[in-house]
XYZ file of C-alpha atoms in Angstrom:
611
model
C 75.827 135.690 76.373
C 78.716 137.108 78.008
C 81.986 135.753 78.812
C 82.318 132.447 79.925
C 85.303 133.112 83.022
C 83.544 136.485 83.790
C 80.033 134.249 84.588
C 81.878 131.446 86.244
C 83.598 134.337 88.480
C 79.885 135.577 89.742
C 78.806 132.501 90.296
C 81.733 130.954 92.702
C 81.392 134.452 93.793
C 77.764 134.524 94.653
C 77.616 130.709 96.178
C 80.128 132.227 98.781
C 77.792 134.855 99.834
C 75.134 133.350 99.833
C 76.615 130.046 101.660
C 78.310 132.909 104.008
C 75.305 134.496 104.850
C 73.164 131.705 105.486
C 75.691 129.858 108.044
C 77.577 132.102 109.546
C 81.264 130.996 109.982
C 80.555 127.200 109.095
C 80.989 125.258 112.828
C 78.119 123.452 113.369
C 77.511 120.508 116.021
C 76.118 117.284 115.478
C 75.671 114.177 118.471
C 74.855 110.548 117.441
C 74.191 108.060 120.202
C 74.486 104.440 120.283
C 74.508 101.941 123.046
C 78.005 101.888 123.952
C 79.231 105.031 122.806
C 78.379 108.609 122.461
C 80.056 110.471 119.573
C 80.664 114.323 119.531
C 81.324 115.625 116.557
C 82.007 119.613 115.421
C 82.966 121.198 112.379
C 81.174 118.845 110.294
C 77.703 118.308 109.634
C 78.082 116.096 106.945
C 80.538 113.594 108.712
C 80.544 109.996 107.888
C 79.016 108.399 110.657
C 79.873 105.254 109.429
C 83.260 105.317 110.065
C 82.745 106.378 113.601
C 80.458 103.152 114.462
C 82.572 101.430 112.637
C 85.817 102.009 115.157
C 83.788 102.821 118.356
C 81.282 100.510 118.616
C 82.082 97.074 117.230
C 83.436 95.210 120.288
C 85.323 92.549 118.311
C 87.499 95.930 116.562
C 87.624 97.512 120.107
C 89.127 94.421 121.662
C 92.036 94.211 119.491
C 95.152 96.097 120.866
C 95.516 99.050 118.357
C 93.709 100.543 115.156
C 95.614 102.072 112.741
C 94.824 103.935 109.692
C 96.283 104.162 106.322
C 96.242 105.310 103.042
C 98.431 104.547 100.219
C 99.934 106.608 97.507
C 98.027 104.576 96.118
C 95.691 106.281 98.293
C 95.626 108.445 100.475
C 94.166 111.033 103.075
C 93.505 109.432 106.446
C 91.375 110.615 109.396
C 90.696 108.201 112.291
C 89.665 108.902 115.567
C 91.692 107.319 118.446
C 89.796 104.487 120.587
C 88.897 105.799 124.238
C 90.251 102.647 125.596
C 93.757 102.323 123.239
C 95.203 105.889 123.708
C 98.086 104.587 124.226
C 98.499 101.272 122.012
C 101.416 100.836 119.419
C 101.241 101.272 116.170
C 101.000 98.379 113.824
C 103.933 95.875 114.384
C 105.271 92.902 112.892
C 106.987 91.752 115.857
C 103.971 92.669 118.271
C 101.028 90.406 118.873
C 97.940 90.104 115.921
C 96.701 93.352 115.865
C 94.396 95.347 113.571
C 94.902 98.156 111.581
C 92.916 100.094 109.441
C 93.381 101.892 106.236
C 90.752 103.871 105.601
C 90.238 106.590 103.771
C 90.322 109.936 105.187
C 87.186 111.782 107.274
C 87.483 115.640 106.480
C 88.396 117.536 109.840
C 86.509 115.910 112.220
C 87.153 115.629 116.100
C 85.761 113.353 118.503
C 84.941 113.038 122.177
C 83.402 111.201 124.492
C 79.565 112.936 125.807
C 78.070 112.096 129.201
C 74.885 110.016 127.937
C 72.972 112.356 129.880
C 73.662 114.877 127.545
C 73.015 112.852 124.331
C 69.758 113.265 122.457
C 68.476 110.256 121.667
C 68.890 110.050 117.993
C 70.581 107.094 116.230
C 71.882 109.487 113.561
C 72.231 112.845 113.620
C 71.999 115.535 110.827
C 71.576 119.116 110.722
C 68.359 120.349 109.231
C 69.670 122.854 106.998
C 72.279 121.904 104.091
C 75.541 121.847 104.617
C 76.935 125.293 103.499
C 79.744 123.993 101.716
C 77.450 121.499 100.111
C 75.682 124.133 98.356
C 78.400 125.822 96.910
C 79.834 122.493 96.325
C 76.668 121.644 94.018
C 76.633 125.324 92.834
C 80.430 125.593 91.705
C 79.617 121.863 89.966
C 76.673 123.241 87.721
C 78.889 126.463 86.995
C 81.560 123.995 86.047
C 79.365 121.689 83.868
C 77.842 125.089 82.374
C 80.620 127.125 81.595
C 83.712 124.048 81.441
C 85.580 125.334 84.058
C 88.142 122.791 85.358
C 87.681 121.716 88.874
C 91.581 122.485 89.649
C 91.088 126.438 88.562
C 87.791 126.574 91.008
C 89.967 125.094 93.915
C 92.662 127.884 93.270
C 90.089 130.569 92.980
C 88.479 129.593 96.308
C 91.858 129.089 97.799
C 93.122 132.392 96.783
C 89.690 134.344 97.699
C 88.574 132.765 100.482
C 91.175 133.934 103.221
C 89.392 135.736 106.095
C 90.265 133.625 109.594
C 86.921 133.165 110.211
C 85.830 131.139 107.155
C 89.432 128.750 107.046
C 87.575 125.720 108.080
C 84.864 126.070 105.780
C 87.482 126.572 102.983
C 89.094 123.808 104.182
C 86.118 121.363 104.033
C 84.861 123.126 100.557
C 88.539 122.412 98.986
C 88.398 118.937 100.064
C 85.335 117.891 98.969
C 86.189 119.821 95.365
C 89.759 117.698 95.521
C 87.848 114.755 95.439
C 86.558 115.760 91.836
C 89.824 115.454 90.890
C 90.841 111.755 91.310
C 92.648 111.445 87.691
C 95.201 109.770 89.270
C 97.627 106.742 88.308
C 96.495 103.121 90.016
C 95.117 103.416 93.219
C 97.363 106.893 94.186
C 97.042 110.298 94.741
C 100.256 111.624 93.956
C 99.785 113.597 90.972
C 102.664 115.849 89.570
C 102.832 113.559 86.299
C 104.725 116.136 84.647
C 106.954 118.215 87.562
C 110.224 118.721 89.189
C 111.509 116.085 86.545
C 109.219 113.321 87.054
C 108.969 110.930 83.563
C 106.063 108.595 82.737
C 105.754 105.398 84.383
C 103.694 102.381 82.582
C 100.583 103.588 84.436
C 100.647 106.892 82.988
C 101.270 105.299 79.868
C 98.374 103.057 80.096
C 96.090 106.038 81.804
C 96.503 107.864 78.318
C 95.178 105.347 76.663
C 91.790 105.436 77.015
C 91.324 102.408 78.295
C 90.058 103.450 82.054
C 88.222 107.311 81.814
C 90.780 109.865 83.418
C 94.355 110.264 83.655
C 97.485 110.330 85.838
C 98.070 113.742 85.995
C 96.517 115.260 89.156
C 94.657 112.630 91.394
C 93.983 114.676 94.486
C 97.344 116.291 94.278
C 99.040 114.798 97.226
C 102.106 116.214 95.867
C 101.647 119.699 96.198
C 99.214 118.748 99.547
C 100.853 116.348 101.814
C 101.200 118.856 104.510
C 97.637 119.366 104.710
C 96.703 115.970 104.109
C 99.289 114.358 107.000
C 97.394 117.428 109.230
C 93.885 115.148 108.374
C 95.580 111.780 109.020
C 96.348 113.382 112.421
C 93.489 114.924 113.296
C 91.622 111.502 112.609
C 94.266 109.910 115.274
C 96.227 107.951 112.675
C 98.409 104.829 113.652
C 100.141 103.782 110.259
C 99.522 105.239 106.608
C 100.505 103.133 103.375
C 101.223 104.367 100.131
C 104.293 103.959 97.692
C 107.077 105.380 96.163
C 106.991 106.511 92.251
C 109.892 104.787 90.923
C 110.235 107.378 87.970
C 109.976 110.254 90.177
C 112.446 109.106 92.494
C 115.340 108.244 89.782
C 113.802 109.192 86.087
C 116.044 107.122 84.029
C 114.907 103.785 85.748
C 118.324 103.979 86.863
C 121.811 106.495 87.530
C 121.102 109.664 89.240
C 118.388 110.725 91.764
C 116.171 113.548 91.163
C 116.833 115.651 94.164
C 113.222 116.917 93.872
C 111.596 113.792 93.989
C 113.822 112.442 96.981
C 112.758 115.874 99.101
C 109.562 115.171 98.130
C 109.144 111.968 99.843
C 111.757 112.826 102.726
C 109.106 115.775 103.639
C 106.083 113.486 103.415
C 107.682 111.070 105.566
C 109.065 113.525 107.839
C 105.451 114.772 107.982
C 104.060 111.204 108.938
C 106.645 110.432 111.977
C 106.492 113.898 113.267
C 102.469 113.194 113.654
C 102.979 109.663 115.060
C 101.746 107.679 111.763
C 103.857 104.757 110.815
C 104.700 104.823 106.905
C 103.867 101.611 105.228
C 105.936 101.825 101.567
C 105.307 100.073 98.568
C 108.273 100.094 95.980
C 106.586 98.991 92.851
C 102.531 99.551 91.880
C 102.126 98.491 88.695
C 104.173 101.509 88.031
C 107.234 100.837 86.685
C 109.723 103.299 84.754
C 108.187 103.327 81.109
C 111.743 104.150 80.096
C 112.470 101.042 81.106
C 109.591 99.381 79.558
C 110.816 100.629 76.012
C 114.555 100.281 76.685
C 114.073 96.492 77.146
C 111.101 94.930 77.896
C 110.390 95.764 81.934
C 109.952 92.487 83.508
C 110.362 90.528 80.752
C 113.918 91.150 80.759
C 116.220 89.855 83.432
C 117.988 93.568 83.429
C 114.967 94.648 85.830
C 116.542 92.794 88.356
C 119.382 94.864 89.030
C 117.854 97.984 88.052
C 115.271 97.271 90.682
C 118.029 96.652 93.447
C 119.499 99.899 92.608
C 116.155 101.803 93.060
C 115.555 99.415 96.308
C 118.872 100.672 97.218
C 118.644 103.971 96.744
C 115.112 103.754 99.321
C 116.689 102.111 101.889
C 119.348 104.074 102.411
C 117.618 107.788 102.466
C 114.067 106.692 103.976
C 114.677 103.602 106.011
C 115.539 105.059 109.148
C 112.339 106.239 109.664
C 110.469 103.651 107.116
C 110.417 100.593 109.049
C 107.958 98.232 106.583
C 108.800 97.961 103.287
C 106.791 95.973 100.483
C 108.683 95.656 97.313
C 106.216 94.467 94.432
C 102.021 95.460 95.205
C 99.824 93.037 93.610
C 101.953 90.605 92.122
C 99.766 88.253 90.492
C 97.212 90.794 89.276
C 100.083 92.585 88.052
C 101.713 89.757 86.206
C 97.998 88.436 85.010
C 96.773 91.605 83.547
C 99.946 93.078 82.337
C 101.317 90.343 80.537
C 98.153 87.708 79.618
C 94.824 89.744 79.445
C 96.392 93.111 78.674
C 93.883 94.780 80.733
C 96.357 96.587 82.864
C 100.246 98.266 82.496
C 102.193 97.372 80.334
C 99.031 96.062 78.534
C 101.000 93.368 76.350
C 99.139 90.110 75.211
C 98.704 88.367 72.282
C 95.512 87.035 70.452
C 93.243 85.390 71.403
C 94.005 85.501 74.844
C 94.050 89.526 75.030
C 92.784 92.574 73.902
C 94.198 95.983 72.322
C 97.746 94.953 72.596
C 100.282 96.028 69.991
C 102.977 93.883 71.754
C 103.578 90.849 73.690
C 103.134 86.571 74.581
C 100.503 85.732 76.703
C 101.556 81.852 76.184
C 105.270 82.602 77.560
C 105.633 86.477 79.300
C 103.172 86.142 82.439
C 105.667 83.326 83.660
C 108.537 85.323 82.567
C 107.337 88.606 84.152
C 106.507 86.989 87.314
C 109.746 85.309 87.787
C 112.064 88.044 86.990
C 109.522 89.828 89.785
C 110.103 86.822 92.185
C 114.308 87.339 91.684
C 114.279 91.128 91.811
C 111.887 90.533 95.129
C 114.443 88.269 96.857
C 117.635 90.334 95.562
C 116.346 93.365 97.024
C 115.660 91.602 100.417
C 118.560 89.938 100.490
C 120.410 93.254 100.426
C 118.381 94.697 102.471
C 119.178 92.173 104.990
C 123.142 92.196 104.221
C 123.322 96.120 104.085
C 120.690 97.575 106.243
C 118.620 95.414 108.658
C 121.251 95.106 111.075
C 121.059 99.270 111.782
C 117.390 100.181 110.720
C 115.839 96.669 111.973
C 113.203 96.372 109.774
C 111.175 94.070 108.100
C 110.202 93.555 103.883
C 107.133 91.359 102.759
C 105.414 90.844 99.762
C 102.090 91.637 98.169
C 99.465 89.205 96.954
C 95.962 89.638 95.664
C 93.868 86.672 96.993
C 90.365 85.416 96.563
C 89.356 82.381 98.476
C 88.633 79.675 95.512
C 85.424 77.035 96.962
C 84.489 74.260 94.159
C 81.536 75.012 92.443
C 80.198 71.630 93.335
C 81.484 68.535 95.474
C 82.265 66.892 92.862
C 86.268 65.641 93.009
C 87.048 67.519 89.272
C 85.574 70.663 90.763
C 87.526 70.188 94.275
C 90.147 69.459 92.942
C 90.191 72.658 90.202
C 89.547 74.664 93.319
C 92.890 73.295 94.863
C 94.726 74.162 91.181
C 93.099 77.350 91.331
C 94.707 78.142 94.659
C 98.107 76.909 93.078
C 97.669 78.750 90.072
C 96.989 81.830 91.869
C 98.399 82.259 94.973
C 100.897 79.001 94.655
C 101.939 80.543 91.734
C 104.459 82.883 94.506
C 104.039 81.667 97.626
C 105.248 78.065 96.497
C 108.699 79.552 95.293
C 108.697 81.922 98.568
C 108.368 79.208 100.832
C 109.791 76.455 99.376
C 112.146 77.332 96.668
C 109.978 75.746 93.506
C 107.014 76.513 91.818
C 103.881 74.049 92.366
C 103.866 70.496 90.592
C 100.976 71.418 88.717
C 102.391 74.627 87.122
C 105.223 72.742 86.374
C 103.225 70.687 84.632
C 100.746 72.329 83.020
C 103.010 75.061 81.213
C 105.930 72.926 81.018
C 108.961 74.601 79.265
C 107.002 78.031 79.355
C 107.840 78.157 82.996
C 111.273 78.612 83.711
C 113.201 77.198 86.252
C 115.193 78.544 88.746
C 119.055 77.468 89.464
C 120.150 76.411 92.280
C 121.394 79.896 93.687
C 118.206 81.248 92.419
C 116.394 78.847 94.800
C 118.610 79.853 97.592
C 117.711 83.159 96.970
C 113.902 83.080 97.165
C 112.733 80.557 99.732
C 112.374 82.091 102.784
C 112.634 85.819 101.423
C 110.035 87.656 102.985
C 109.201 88.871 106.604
C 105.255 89.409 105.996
C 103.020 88.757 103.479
C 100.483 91.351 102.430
C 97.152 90.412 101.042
C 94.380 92.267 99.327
C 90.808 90.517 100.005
C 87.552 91.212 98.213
C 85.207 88.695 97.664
C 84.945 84.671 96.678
C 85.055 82.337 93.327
C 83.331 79.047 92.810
C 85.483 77.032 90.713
C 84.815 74.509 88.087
C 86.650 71.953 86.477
C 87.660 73.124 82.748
C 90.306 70.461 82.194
C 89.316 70.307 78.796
C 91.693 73.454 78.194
C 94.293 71.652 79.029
C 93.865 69.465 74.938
C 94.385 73.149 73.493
C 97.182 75.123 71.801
C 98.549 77.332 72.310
C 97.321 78.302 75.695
C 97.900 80.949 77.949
C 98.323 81.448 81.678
C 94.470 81.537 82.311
C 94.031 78.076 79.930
C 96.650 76.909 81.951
C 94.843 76.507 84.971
C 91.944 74.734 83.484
C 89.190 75.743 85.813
C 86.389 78.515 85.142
C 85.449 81.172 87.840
C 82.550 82.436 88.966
C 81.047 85.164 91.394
C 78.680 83.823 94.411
C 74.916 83.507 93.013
C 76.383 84.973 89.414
C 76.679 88.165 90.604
C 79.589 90.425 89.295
C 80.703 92.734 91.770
C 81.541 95.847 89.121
C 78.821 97.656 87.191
C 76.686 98.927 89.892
C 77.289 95.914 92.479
C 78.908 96.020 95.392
C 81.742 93.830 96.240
C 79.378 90.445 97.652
C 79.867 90.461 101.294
C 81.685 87.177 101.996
C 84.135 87.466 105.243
C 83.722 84.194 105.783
C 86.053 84.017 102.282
C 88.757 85.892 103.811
C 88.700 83.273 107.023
C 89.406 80.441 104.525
C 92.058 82.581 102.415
C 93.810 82.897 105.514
C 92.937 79.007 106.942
C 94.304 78.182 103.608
C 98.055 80.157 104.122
C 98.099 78.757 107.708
C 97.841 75.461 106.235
C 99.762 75.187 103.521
C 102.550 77.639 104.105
C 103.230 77.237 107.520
C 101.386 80.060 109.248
C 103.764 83.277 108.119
C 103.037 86.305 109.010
C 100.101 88.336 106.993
C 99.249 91.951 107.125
C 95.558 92.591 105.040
C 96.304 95.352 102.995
C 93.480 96.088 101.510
C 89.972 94.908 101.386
C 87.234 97.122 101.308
C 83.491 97.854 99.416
C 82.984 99.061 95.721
C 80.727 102.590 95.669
C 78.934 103.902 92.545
C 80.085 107.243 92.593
C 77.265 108.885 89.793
C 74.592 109.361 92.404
C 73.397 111.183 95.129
C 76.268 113.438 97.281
C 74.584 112.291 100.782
C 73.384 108.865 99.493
C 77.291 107.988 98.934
C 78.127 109.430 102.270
C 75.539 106.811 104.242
C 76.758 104.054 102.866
C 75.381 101.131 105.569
C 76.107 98.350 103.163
C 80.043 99.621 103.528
C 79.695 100.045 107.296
C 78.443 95.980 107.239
C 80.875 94.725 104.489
C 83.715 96.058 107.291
C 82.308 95.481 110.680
C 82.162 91.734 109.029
C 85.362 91.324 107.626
C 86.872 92.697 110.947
C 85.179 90.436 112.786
C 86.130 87.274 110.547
C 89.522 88.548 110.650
C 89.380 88.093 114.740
C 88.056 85.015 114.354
C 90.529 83.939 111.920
C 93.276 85.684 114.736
C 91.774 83.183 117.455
C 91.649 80.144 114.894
C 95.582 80.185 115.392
C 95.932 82.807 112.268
C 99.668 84.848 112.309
C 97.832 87.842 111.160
C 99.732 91.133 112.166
C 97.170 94.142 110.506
C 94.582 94.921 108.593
C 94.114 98.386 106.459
C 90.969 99.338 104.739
C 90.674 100.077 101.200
C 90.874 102.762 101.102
C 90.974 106.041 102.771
C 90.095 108.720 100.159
C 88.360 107.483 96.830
C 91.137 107.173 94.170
C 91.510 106.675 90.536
C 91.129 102.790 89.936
C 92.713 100.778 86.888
C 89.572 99.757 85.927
C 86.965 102.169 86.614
C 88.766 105.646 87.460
C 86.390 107.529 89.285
C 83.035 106.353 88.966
C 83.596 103.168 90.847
C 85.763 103.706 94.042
C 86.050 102.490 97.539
C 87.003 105.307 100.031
C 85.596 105.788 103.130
C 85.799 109.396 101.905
């Protein structure tokens, strides 16, 4: 039989020769036309065209007054090319005019120009004829890997090591990327990797990544640890305006609190230095469902008051070394989700609930901790604002909102029970923060409904919160129709979800996981947005995220021309303007996301990158 390595070793060996042979030194040139613009693209045969339509050709995106692209450590990698007519437009702003921005992930080395039309052949879509060279020895290093259990991370060292001559760098380059993608095992939605280095301890993602519960782990993602240098040279190479991603709480101070690991802090003062120096605006998230898991065991996370200060001091510690060059800050991703499915279903870190509302927990009160998590996560919002605003506004000038996920809730029938749930719904959901943020309380009906289960907040508590926020970000997918389920309300205990006493359900039944895409409803994310400009005065909103759902066990190529994604976009862009022109104060937009990722509930089989 042989030995296993020594056969794995021909093979990577022979795929290069062969690939080598066959193509030459890898630059090959491919034109698509359309009606209003004429792409040139080199270097990349396979290159998503869809992303290129997608920012050169849909008038409503081109009319807006920049485009910028970001990731997120939750995901990252960003290539975007620059808009003929915006060369010279801002990045995304707060303070500027509605603009759009978008967050996908990133195209691999691609560069584009403007062709006389004369020159163009007239092709909608262009492809070479031959295969891609590094898509051979992509497919032929995956068989030798499935044959012979090689890990993808030793073939990307082996080709990075062998493959060196000048003339073959941008193949290598393409061939590593497309291999890194294999290796999304990454915590949440980011790329990081490094679980275990330069003194980095678990966070509860990792923690919940072990445990089986979503394929995959948090150790590696796609390495943007080790690769941020090359992968800030992508985001500038696709023309980049803004990049989004967040800070690891445990890598930055270990503990959960006391001293700073000087690796981690030079870690994310090179990544950031890497970002200005190209032009790209960071976007950083403080907290992604990743808290310290030291903290977690030491007294409860968010169910403890003591994560208040603790999360100052780690705010603290960020502003001060990174905000004069970090200029939007988000402090909790998520919020609701976070609370929902870490503390009631279980179905996401720290995984506590109780029966029968959840599932595989060993700890925890759905009845009482989602209210408790997401108020301690509503003060240690507002006190890290407010000293923001005391201690570092004033010199770095800038700006700290908060993260929501948000479905637009319509009533399952017209029916005033079912109109009315979809109202509670709304409340329950989005209400559930935005009440306190705006107006100091939570919502009548919450108040309610849970009664002594929801705390209360003092009078120097409400002080605190209302008005504590510069932007609101929002993460939009897709639509619920809502029906009345008041009947929960007679039962006890009950839990947050009981609570609410309505019942959710996809457009036409369908369930946008398992092989569907995320339902293509933009016309949802006009009444999310109608519905903040109503109720909550019109604040400021930044999108930051919404995006399609990809099944990832298919075809290579049939991924890559994904139209339904290029639709799902060019609508929700468009409903966004029209939103914008309805009188909306929406500041950006990013797509999710950039590079596919290791999701919480799918890892890598489901994703949504762009790449």
């Amino acid at each position: 039989m042989g030995n296993p390595k020594q056969k794995w070793t021909a093979e990577v060996e022979q795929a290069l020769k062969d690939g080598v042979a066959k193509h030459g030194n890898g630059k090959w040139k491919c034109i698509k036309k359309d009606p209003q613009f004429h792409v040139h693209l080199s270097n990349r045969a396979n290159i998503d065209l869809k992303y290129h339509y997608l920012l050169h050709t849909h008038d409503k995106w081109r009319n807006m007054s920049t485009a910028a692209i970001q990731g997120s450590s939750t995901r990252i990698r960003t290539p975007k090319p620059k808009l003929a007519q915006d060369a010279s437009a801002p990045a995304v702003s707060l303070q500027t005019p509605p603009i759009l921005s978008v967050t996908p992930e990133p195209p691999i080395n691609h560069v584009v120009k403007e062709e006389p039309a004369k020159d163009v052949p007239d092709a909608k879509i262009c492809s070479r004829s031959n295969n891609d060279t590094t898509e051979m020895i992509f497919e032929s290093l995956s068989l030798a890997k499935e044959q012979n259990g090689m890990d993808i991370g030793s073939i990307i060292s082996y080709i990075e090591q062998r493959v060196t001559n000048e003339t073959l760098q941008n193949f290598r380059k393409q061939l590593v990327a497309k291999l890194r993608r294999l290796v999304l095992q990454g915590k949440l939605e980011k790329v990081e990797g490094a679980a275990f280095e330069d003194g980095r301890t678990p966070s509860i993602f990792d923690t919940f990544a072990h445990s089986g519960r979503t394929p995959g782990n948090a150790n590696v993602t796609v390495d943007q640890y080790h690769k941020y240098k090359e992968d800030v040279e992508l985001m500038a190479e696709t023309g980049l305006d803004a990049y989004r991603f967040s800070i690891s709480w445990s890598t930055l101070i270990p503990n959960g609190r006391g001293p700073v690991n000087p690796k981690g802090l030079e870690y994310y003062n090179n990544l950031i230095d890497a970002l200005v120096s190209k032009g790209i605006q960071p976007h950083v998230i403080l907290v992604h469902s990743d808290a310290p898991q030291m903290l977690e065991d030491e007294y409860g996370g968010f169910i403890s008051p003591k994560i208040i200060d603790d999360f100052v001091a780690y705010a603290d510690v960020c502003f001060r070394e990174f905000g004069n060059r970090v200029l939007h800050w988000t402090t909790i991703n998520e919020a609701n989700i976070f609370v929902i499915g870490g503390y009631d279903t279980g179905d996401s870190p720290p995984c506590r609930c109780s029966f029968p509302f959840g599932r595989n927990c060993t700890t925890g009160n759905s009845t009482t901790e989602p209210y408790l998590a997401g108020h301690h996560l509503l003060l240690a919002h507002a006190s890290a604002t407010r000293l923001y605003k005391e201690k570092y506004h004033g010199k770095q000038r800038g700006v700290v909102g908060f993260s929501l996920y948000a479905f637009d809730f319509i009533p399952f029938t017209n029916t005033e029970v079912d109109v009315i749930a979809a109202q509670r719904s709304y409340d329950y959901f989005i209400g559930w923060f935005m009440q306190p943020l705006v107006h100091g309380e939570y919502p009548l009906v919450m108040r309610t409904n849970a009664g002594t289960r929801l705390p209360v907040f003092t009078r120097n508590e409400t002080e605190l919160i209302k008005g504590s926020f510069d932007f609101i970000g929002l993460n939009y997918y897709t639509v619920f129709r809502v029906k009345d389920n008041s009947i929960s309300l007679t039962k006890e205990p009950r839990d947050f979800m009981a609570d609410h006493a309505s019942t959710w359900q996809y457009i036409n039944d369908m369930i946008p996981f398992e092989g569907h895409p995320f339902l293509n409803t933009p016309w949802g994310l006009q009444g999310v947005l109608e519905h903040f400009k109503q109720v909550y005065g019109n604040p400021p909103i930044v999108i930051h995220e919404n995006g399609q759902i990809s099944d990832h066990s298919g075809d290579y190529n049939t991924i890559l021309n994904d139209q339904s994604r290029v639709e799902y976009l060019q609508a929700h862009i468009g409903a966004l303007l029209d939103a914008v022109r309805n009188g909306s104060n929406a500041k950006g937009y990013f797509v999710w996301s950039f590079i596919d990722v290791y999701e919480i509930i799918f890892g890598t089989k489901y994703t949504f990158g762009l790449y």
